[in-house]
Amino acid sequence: EASEGVPAPGGRGAAAVCQAPATGSDFVPPSSSEECLELLRRSRVHWFAVRLSFQARSFLARPTQHLIRLVSIFRFFTGLADMLPAKLLVHVLEPVLSPAHRASAFVWGVSRLPDVTSLEEVLNLTNGQQTEFLGTLAQACMDALSAKMQEAGMGAEFTKALNKVRKAVEKQRFKRAQERRLKPIRDPQGAAVMKKAKNRRKQESKKRKVQETILKTKGAKGGLRAKTHRSLV
């Protein structure tokens, strides 16, 4: 149950998806890369991983608004790393690493996270802490993938997939930065609207941080008192 902790998404259904289709005692595990990929396609694991990867990347634009969805996706991806053999896992490395690499950037500097043991505690975190929590989940997913591939002697495949994802992310960020620089020239009105929206988000962020600080230090919004200064006269 959600109240008992942060559940691994998918439950029994996810485990069933990750298992190879049973065909009796004569079932022979796939040996070639083509057979592994075909097995993933038949069991819908490849399609599911690609679909979740696409959804996660769109959710990362507003991570705190899609907190539960992202937690579930990263927990499911970590479950794949645990359940799938490396020969199968290698075919879903890129879709899994793509959102995980992006979200891992949420962790930086000294951690401000308290001990989190339940979904309720995750929901009670501040926005900044929720974002950092997602970053730790994403990094844990990447660590699990790396350990599984290294253990199977396929560390080179993991490094290759991760480098490919990094290059794609850097290329996309460079493209967006160029578009932002050229937008005032190509579309002055649109650039003005975006600037106003950006300023509004900054103001909302500052206001939210002040409220979070008040709640953290005083325990309630109305807990602050005006400071009284003694007169020197």
PDB file of C-alpha atoms in Angstrom:
ATOM      1  CA  GLU A   1       0.000   0.000   0.000  1.00  0.00           C
ATOM      2  CA  ALA A   2       1.076   3.578  -0.668  1.00  0.00           C
ATOM      3  CA  SER A   3       0.763   4.460   3.008  1.00  0.00           C
ATOM      4  CA  GLU A   4       3.245   1.780   4.009  1.00  0.00           C
ATOM      5  CA  GLY A   5       6.099   3.019   1.874  1.00  0.00           C
ATOM      6  CA  VAL A   6       7.215   3.970  -1.587  1.00  0.00           C
ATOM      7  CA  PRO A   7       6.107   0.904  -3.521  1.00  0.00           C
ATOM      8  CA  ALA A   8       7.952  -0.559  -6.436  1.00  0.00           C
ATOM      9  CA  PRO A   9       5.673   0.367  -9.360  1.00  0.00           C
ATOM     10  CA  GLY A  10       3.853  -2.240 -11.296  1.00  0.00           C
ATOM     11  CA  GLY A  11       3.670  -4.849  -8.526  1.00  0.00           C
ATOM     12  CA  ARG A  12       2.988  -8.338  -9.797  1.00  0.00           C
ATOM     13  CA  GLY A  13       2.236  -7.017 -13.267  1.00  0.00           C
ATOM     14  CA  ALA A  14       5.712  -5.550 -13.590  1.00  0.00           C
ATOM     15  CA  ALA A  15       7.302  -8.800 -12.461  1.00  0.00           C
ATOM     16  CA  ALA A  16       5.227 -10.712 -14.990  1.00  0.00           C
ATOM     17  CA  VAL A  17       6.329  -8.396 -17.784  1.00  0.00           C
ATOM     18  CA  CYS A  18       9.984  -8.862 -16.855  1.00  0.00           C
ATOM     19  CA  GLN A  19       9.820 -12.638 -16.914  1.00  0.00           C
ATOM     20  CA  ALA A  20      10.595 -14.581 -20.049  1.00  0.00           C
ATOM     21  CA  PRO A  21       7.487 -16.192 -21.562  1.00  0.00           C
ATOM     22  CA  ALA A  22       7.206 -19.729 -20.174  1.00  0.00           C
ATOM     23  CA  THR A  23       6.981 -22.459 -22.762  1.00  0.00           C
ATOM     24  CA  GLY A  24       7.424 -25.476 -20.521  1.00  0.00           C
ATOM     25  CA  SER A  25      10.542 -27.284 -19.357  1.00  0.00           C
ATOM     26  CA  ASP A  26      12.025 -27.152 -22.878  1.00  0.00           C
ATOM     27  CA  PHE A  27      12.391 -23.363 -22.800  1.00  0.00           C
ATOM     28  CA  VAL A  28      15.891 -22.286 -23.875  1.00  0.00           C
ATOM     29  CA  PRO A  29      17.087 -18.786 -22.871  1.00  0.00           C
ATOM     30  CA  PRO A  30      17.992 -16.572 -25.844  1.00  0.00           C
ATOM     31  CA  SER A  31      21.657 -16.556 -26.732  1.00  0.00           C
ATOM     32  CA  SER A  32      22.058 -14.094 -29.603  1.00  0.00           C
ATOM     33  CA  SER A  33      21.414 -10.352 -29.503  1.00  0.00           C
ATOM     34  CA  GLU A  34      18.625 -10.705 -32.057  1.00  0.00           C
ATOM     35  CA  GLU A  35      16.861 -13.354 -29.970  1.00  0.00           C
ATOM     36  CA  CYS A  36      17.119 -11.190 -26.844  1.00  0.00           C
ATOM     37  CA  LEU A  37      15.650  -8.184 -28.622  1.00  0.00           C
ATOM     38  CA  GLU A  38      12.856 -10.288 -30.091  1.00  0.00           C
ATOM     39  CA  LEU A  39      12.027 -11.663 -26.638  1.00  0.00           C
ATOM     40  CA  LEU A  40      11.830  -8.134 -25.229  1.00  0.00           C
ATOM     41  CA  ARG A  41       9.530  -7.104 -28.050  1.00  0.00           C
ATOM     42  CA  ARG A  42       7.231 -10.100 -27.622  1.00  0.00           C
ATOM     43  CA  SER A  43       6.978  -9.544 -23.866  1.00  0.00           C
ATOM     44  CA  ARG A  44       6.377  -5.787 -24.458  1.00  0.00           C
ATOM     45  CA  VAL A  45       9.230  -4.877 -22.097  1.00  0.00           C
ATOM     46  CA  HIS A  46      11.061  -2.901 -24.789  1.00  0.00           C
ATOM     47  CA  TRP A  47       7.916  -0.993 -25.757  1.00  0.00           C
ATOM     48  CA  PHE A  48       7.096  -0.350 -22.100  1.00  0.00           C
ATOM     49  CA  ALA A  49      10.588   0.963 -21.320  1.00  0.00           C
ATOM     50  CA  VAL A  50      10.564   3.289 -24.347  1.00  0.00           C
ATOM     51  CA  ARG A  51       7.090   4.558 -23.487  1.00  0.00           C
ATOM     52  CA  LEU A  52       7.958   5.215 -19.841  1.00  0.00           C
ATOM     53  CA  SER A  53      11.184   6.916 -20.915  1.00  0.00           C
ATOM     54  CA  PHE A  54       9.240   9.309 -23.135  1.00  0.00           C
ATOM     55  CA  GLN A  55       6.754  10.060 -20.361  1.00  0.00           C
ATOM     56  CA  ALA A  56       9.506  10.596 -17.778  1.00  0.00           C
ATOM     57  CA  ARG A  57      11.348  13.087 -19.973  1.00  0.00           C
ATOM     58  CA  SER A  58       8.177  15.153 -20.367  1.00  0.00           C
ATOM     59  CA  PHE A  59       7.448  14.947 -16.626  1.00  0.00           C
ATOM     60  CA  LEU A  60      10.951  16.214 -15.781  1.00  0.00           C
ATOM     61  CA  ALA A  61       9.994  19.650 -17.114  1.00  0.00           C
ATOM     62  CA  ARG A  62       7.804  20.008 -13.976  1.00  0.00           C
ATOM     63  CA  PRO A  63       9.185  17.333 -11.638  1.00  0.00           C
ATOM     64  CA  THR A  64       7.333  18.271  -8.449  1.00  0.00           C
ATOM     65  CA  GLN A  65       3.998  18.326 -10.280  1.00  0.00           C
ATOM     66  CA  HIS A  66       4.589  14.742 -11.463  1.00  0.00           C
ATOM     67  CA  LEU A  67       6.354  13.487  -8.346  1.00  0.00           C
ATOM     68  CA  ILE A  68       4.488  10.192  -7.881  1.00  0.00           C
ATOM     69  CA  ARG A  69       4.703   9.295 -11.568  1.00  0.00           C
ATOM     70  CA  LEU A  70       8.457   9.919 -11.665  1.00  0.00           C
ATOM     71  CA  VAL A  71       9.057   8.004  -8.426  1.00  0.00           C
ATOM     72  CA  SER A  72       7.143   5.047  -9.861  1.00  0.00           C
ATOM     73  CA  ILE A  73       9.021   5.146 -13.174  1.00  0.00           C
ATOM     74  CA  PHE A  74      12.475   5.263 -11.593  1.00  0.00           C
ATOM     75  CA  ARG A  75      11.579   2.499  -9.149  1.00  0.00           C
ATOM     76  CA  PHE A  76      10.334   0.385 -12.050  1.00  0.00           C
ATOM     77  CA  PHE A  77      13.523   0.993 -14.022  1.00  0.00           C
ATOM     78  CA  THR A  78      15.576   0.000 -10.976  1.00  0.00           C
ATOM     79  CA  GLY A  79      13.459  -3.147 -10.759  1.00  0.00           C
ATOM     80  CA  LEU A  80      14.290  -3.947 -14.380  1.00  0.00           C
ATOM     81  CA  ALA A  81      17.982  -3.715 -13.553  1.00  0.00           C
ATOM     82  CA  ASP A  82      17.477  -6.239 -10.754  1.00  0.00           C
ATOM     83  CA  MET A  83      15.264  -8.703 -12.644  1.00  0.00           C
ATOM     84  CA  LEU A  84      16.520  -8.717 -16.226  1.00  0.00           C
ATOM     85  CA  PRO A  85      19.740 -10.523 -17.163  1.00  0.00           C
ATOM     86  CA  ALA A  86      22.429  -8.296 -18.641  1.00  0.00           C
ATOM     87  CA  LYS A  87      21.962  -9.750 -22.137  1.00  0.00           C
ATOM     88  CA  LEU A  88      18.387  -8.477 -22.135  1.00  0.00           C
ATOM     89  CA  LEU A  89      19.072  -5.333 -20.141  1.00  0.00           C
ATOM     90  CA  VAL A  90      21.555  -4.036 -22.696  1.00  0.00           C
ATOM     91  CA  HIS A  91      18.704  -3.495 -25.186  1.00  0.00           C
ATOM     92  CA  VAL A  92      16.834  -1.095 -22.896  1.00  0.00           C
ATOM     93  CA  LEU A  93      19.841   0.801 -21.529  1.00  0.00           C
ATOM     94  CA  GLU A  94      19.324   3.927 -23.628  1.00  0.00           C
ATOM     95  CA  PRO A  95      15.617   4.504 -22.881  1.00  0.00           C
ATOM     96  CA  VAL A  96      16.240   3.873 -19.182  1.00  0.00           C
ATOM     97  CA  LEU A  97      19.372   6.016 -18.950  1.00  0.00           C
ATOM     98  CA  SER A  98      17.876   8.957 -20.849  1.00  0.00           C
ATOM     99  CA  PRO A  99      15.537  10.232 -18.093  1.00  0.00           C
ATOM    100  CA  ALA A 100      17.741   8.892 -15.290  1.00  0.00           C
ATOM    101  CA  HIS A 101      20.767  10.866 -16.495  1.00  0.00           C
ATOM    102  CA  ARG A 102      18.703  14.040 -16.760  1.00  0.00           C
ATOM    103  CA  ALA A 103      17.204  13.633 -13.294  1.00  0.00           C
ATOM    104  CA  SER A 104      20.544  12.765 -11.684  1.00  0.00           C
ATOM    105  CA  ALA A 105      21.508  16.420 -12.179  1.00  0.00           C
ATOM    106  CA  PHE A 106      18.980  17.290  -9.440  1.00  0.00           C
ATOM    107  CA  VAL A 107      21.524  16.113  -6.851  1.00  0.00           C
ATOM    108  CA  TRP A 108      24.282  18.598  -6.172  1.00  0.00           C
ATOM    109  CA  GLY A 109      26.208  19.909  -3.191  1.00  0.00           C
ATOM    110  CA  VAL A 110      25.426  18.828   0.359  1.00  0.00           C
ATOM    111  CA  SER A 111      22.296  16.714   0.664  1.00  0.00           C
ATOM    112  CA  ARG A 112      19.376  18.327   2.502  1.00  0.00           C
ATOM    113  CA  LEU A 113      17.246  15.204   2.508  1.00  0.00           C
ATOM    114  CA  PRO A 114      15.960  13.717   5.759  1.00  0.00           C
ATOM    115  CA  ASP A 115      15.466   9.973   6.116  1.00  0.00           C
ATOM    116  CA  VAL A 116      12.525   9.018   3.888  1.00  0.00           C
ATOM    117  CA  THR A 117      10.822   5.673   4.474  1.00  0.00           C
ATOM    118  CA  SER A 118       7.284   6.186   3.145  1.00  0.00           C
ATOM    119  CA  LEU A 119       5.407   7.848   0.329  1.00  0.00           C
ATOM    120  CA  GLU A 120       3.691  10.125   2.818  1.00  0.00           C
ATOM    121  CA  GLU A 121       7.065  11.449   3.948  1.00  0.00           C
ATOM    122  CA  VAL A 122       8.017  12.096   0.315  1.00  0.00           C
ATOM    123  CA  LEU A 123       4.861  14.147  -0.201  1.00  0.00           C
ATOM    124  CA  ASN A 124       5.627  16.173   2.941  1.00  0.00           C
ATOM    125  CA  LEU A 125       9.073  17.213   1.665  1.00  0.00           C
ATOM    126  CA  THR A 126       9.646  20.706   0.348  1.00  0.00           C
ATOM    127  CA  ASN A 127       9.769  21.209  -3.399  1.00  0.00           C
ATOM    128  CA  GLY A 128      13.549  21.383  -3.357  1.00  0.00           C
ATOM    129  CA  GLN A 129      13.794  18.211  -1.308  1.00  0.00           C
ATOM    130  CA  GLN A 130      11.338  16.399  -3.578  1.00  0.00           C
ATOM    131  CA  THR A 131      13.470  17.320  -6.576  1.00  0.00           C
ATOM    132  CA  GLU A 132      16.598  16.091  -4.804  1.00  0.00           C
ATOM    133  CA  PHE A 133      14.792  12.873  -3.838  1.00  0.00           C
ATOM    134  CA  LEU A 134      14.027  12.229  -7.508  1.00  0.00           C
ATOM    135  CA  GLY A 135      17.694  12.824  -8.283  1.00  0.00           C
ATOM    136  CA  THR A 136      18.771  10.234  -5.721  1.00  0.00           C
ATOM    137  CA  LEU A 137      16.311   7.696  -7.180  1.00  0.00           C
ATOM    138  CA  ALA A 138      17.635   8.350 -10.674  1.00  0.00           C
ATOM    139  CA  GLN A 139      21.254   7.979  -9.514  1.00  0.00           C
ATOM    140  CA  ALA A 140      20.379   4.753  -7.687  1.00  0.00           C
ATOM    141  CA  CYS A 141      18.847   3.450 -10.908  1.00  0.00           C
ATOM    142  CA  MET A 142      22.004   4.290 -12.858  1.00  0.00           C
ATOM    143  CA  ASP A 143      24.189   2.678 -10.187  1.00  0.00           C
ATOM    144  CA  ALA A 144      22.095  -0.503 -10.335  1.00  0.00           C
ATOM    145  CA  LEU A 145      22.401  -0.628 -14.122  1.00  0.00           C
ATOM    146  CA  SER A 146      26.144  -0.038 -13.977  1.00  0.00           C
ATOM    147  CA  ALA A 147      26.682  -2.730 -11.326  1.00  0.00           C
ATOM    148  CA  LYS A 148      24.622  -5.295 -13.259  1.00  0.00           C
ATOM    149  CA  MET A 149      26.455  -4.678 -16.510  1.00  0.00           C
ATOM    150  CA  GLN A 150      29.875  -4.621 -14.835  1.00  0.00           C
ATOM    151  CA  GLU A 151      29.124  -7.892 -13.076  1.00  0.00           C
ATOM    152  CA  ALA A 152      28.259  -9.507 -16.413  1.00  0.00           C
ATOM    153  CA  GLY A 153      31.436  -8.182 -18.046  1.00  0.00           C
ATOM    154  CA  MET A 154      29.432  -5.749 -20.193  1.00  0.00           C
ATOM    155  CA  GLY A 155      30.655  -2.494 -18.699  1.00  0.00           C
ATOM    156  CA  ALA A 156      31.712  -1.242 -22.123  1.00  0.00           C
ATOM    157  CA  GLU A 157      28.126  -1.483 -23.377  1.00  0.00           C
ATOM    158  CA  PHE A 158      26.890   0.547 -20.401  1.00  0.00           C
ATOM    159  CA  THR A 159      29.546   3.226 -20.946  1.00  0.00           C
ATOM    160  CA  LYS A 160      28.706   3.402 -24.640  1.00  0.00           C
ATOM    161  CA  ALA A 161      24.978   3.846 -23.956  1.00  0.00           C
ATOM    162  CA  LEU A 162      25.604   6.454 -21.250  1.00  0.00           C
ATOM    163  CA  ASN A 163      27.935   8.473 -23.498  1.00  0.00           C
ATOM    164  CA  LYS A 164      25.338   8.383 -26.265  1.00  0.00           C
ATOM    165  CA  VAL A 165      22.677   9.699 -23.885  1.00  0.00           C
ATOM    166  CA  ARG A 166      25.018  12.427 -22.598  1.00  0.00           C
ATOM    167  CA  LYS A 167      25.787  13.624 -26.105  1.00  0.00           C
ATOM    168  CA  ALA A 168      22.084  13.696 -26.985  1.00  0.00           C
ATOM    169  CA  VAL A 169      21.293  15.735 -23.856  1.00  0.00           C
ATOM    170  CA  GLU A 170      24.126  18.189 -24.496  1.00  0.00           C
ATOM    171  CA  LYS A 171      23.047  18.591 -28.119  1.00  0.00           C
ATOM    172  CA  GLN A 172      19.459  19.290 -27.107  1.00  0.00           C
ATOM    173  CA  ARG A 173      20.508  21.800 -24.443  1.00  0.00           C
ATOM    174  CA  PHE A 174      22.769  23.610 -26.930  1.00  0.00           C
ATOM    175  CA  LYS A 175      19.929  23.766 -29.455  1.00  0.00           C
ATOM    176  CA  ARG A 176      17.522  25.195 -26.882  1.00  0.00           C
ATOM    177  CA  ALA A 177      20.090  27.770 -25.759  1.00  0.00           C
ATOM    178  CA  GLN A 178      20.529  28.923 -29.354  1.00  0.00           C
ATOM    179  CA  GLU A 179      16.770  29.178 -29.825  1.00  0.00           C
ATOM    180  CA  ARG A 180      16.471  31.306 -26.675  1.00  0.00           C
ATOM    181  CA  ARG A 181      19.196  33.665 -27.876  1.00  0.00           C
ATOM    182  CA  LEU A 182      17.638  34.075 -31.321  1.00  0.00           C
ATOM    183  CA  LYS A 183      14.007  34.318 -30.192  1.00  0.00           C
ATOM    184  CA  PRO A 184      14.105  38.087 -29.406  1.00  0.00           C
ATOM    185  CA  ILE A 185      15.167  38.667 -33.019  1.00  0.00           C
ATOM    186  CA  ARG A 186      12.835  36.205 -34.703  1.00  0.00           C
ATOM    187  CA  ASP A 187       9.826  36.685 -32.438  1.00  0.00           C
ATOM    188  CA  PRO A 188      10.087  39.784 -30.197  1.00  0.00           C
ATOM    189  CA  GLN A 189       6.520  39.490 -28.888  1.00  0.00           C
ATOM    190  CA  GLY A 190       6.913  35.823 -28.057  1.00  0.00           C
ATOM    191  CA  ALA A 191      10.235  36.551 -26.341  1.00  0.00           C
ATOM    192  CA  ALA A 192       8.584  39.260 -24.239  1.00  0.00           C
ATOM    193  CA  VAL A 193       5.845  36.847 -23.156  1.00  0.00           C
ATOM    194  CA  MET A 194       8.425  34.210 -22.219  1.00  0.00           C
ATOM    195  CA  LYS A 195      10.421  36.779 -20.237  1.00  0.00           C
ATOM    196  CA  LYS A 196       7.343  37.801 -18.259  1.00  0.00           C
ATOM    197  CA  ALA A 197       6.491  34.184 -17.562  1.00  0.00           C
ATOM    198  CA  LYS A 198      10.072  33.529 -16.423  1.00  0.00           C
ATOM    199  CA  ASN A 199      10.008  36.511 -14.074  1.00  0.00           C
ATOM    200  CA  ARG A 200       6.661  35.364 -12.682  1.00  0.00           C
ATOM    201  CA  ARG A 201       8.067  31.878 -12.008  1.00  0.00           C
ATOM    202  CA  LYS A 202      11.049  33.435 -10.221  1.00  0.00           C
ATOM    203  CA  GLN A 203       8.755  35.473  -8.001  1.00  0.00           C
ATOM    204  CA  GLU A 204       6.625  32.423  -7.215  1.00  0.00           C
ATOM    205  CA  SER A 205       9.767  30.424  -6.443  1.00  0.00           C
ATOM    206  CA  LYS A 206      11.054  33.096  -4.055  1.00  0.00           C
ATOM    207  CA  LYS A 207       7.671  33.300  -2.345  1.00  0.00           C
ATOM    208  CA  ARG A 208       7.517  29.524  -1.996  1.00  0.00           C
ATOM    209  CA  LYS A 209      11.029  29.374  -0.512  1.00  0.00           C
ATOM    210  CA  VAL A 210      10.122  32.049   2.033  1.00  0.00           C
ATOM    211  CA  GLN A 211       7.006  30.098   3.026  1.00  0.00           C
ATOM    212  CA  GLU A 212       9.016  26.879   3.316  1.00  0.00           C
ATOM    213  CA  THR A 213      11.557  28.638   5.530  1.00  0.00           C
ATOM    214  CA  ILE A 214       8.776  29.986   7.748  1.00  0.00           C
ATOM    215  CA  LEU A 215       7.183  26.559   8.069  1.00  0.00           C
ATOM    216  CA  LYS A 216      10.545  24.982   8.843  1.00  0.00           C
ATOM    217  CA  THR A 217      11.651  27.495  11.466  1.00  0.00           C
ATOM    218  CA  LYS A 218       8.345  28.576  13.035  1.00  0.00           C
ATOM    219  CA  GLY A 219       6.061  25.667  12.258  1.00  0.00           C
ATOM    220  CA  ALA A 220       3.249  27.812  10.844  1.00  0.00           C
ATOM    221  CA  LYS A 221       2.751  30.699   8.477  1.00  0.00           C
ATOM    222  CA  GLY A 222       1.502  32.944  11.243  1.00  0.00           C
ATOM    223  CA  GLY A 223       4.331  32.150  13.598  1.00  0.00           C
ATOM    224  CA  LEU A 224       6.558  35.104  12.742  1.00  0.00           C
ATOM    225  CA  ARG A 225       6.601  38.108  14.997  1.00  0.00           C
ATOM    226  CA  ALA A 226       7.892  41.524  14.175  1.00  0.00           C
ATOM    227  CA  LYS A 227      11.195  42.203  15.839  1.00  0.00           C
ATOM    228  CA  THR A 228      11.173  45.003  18.401  1.00  0.00           C
ATOM    229  CA  HIS A 229      14.357  47.008  18.738  1.00  0.00           C
ATOM    230  CA  ARG A 230      15.319  48.668  21.968  1.00  0.00           C
ATOM    231  CA  SER A 231      15.905  52.351  21.755  1.00  0.00           C
ATOM    232  CA  LEU A 232      19.302  53.591  22.772  1.00  0.00           C
ATOM    233  CA  VAL A 233      17.792  56.881  24.009  1.00  0.00           C
TER     234      VAL A 233
END
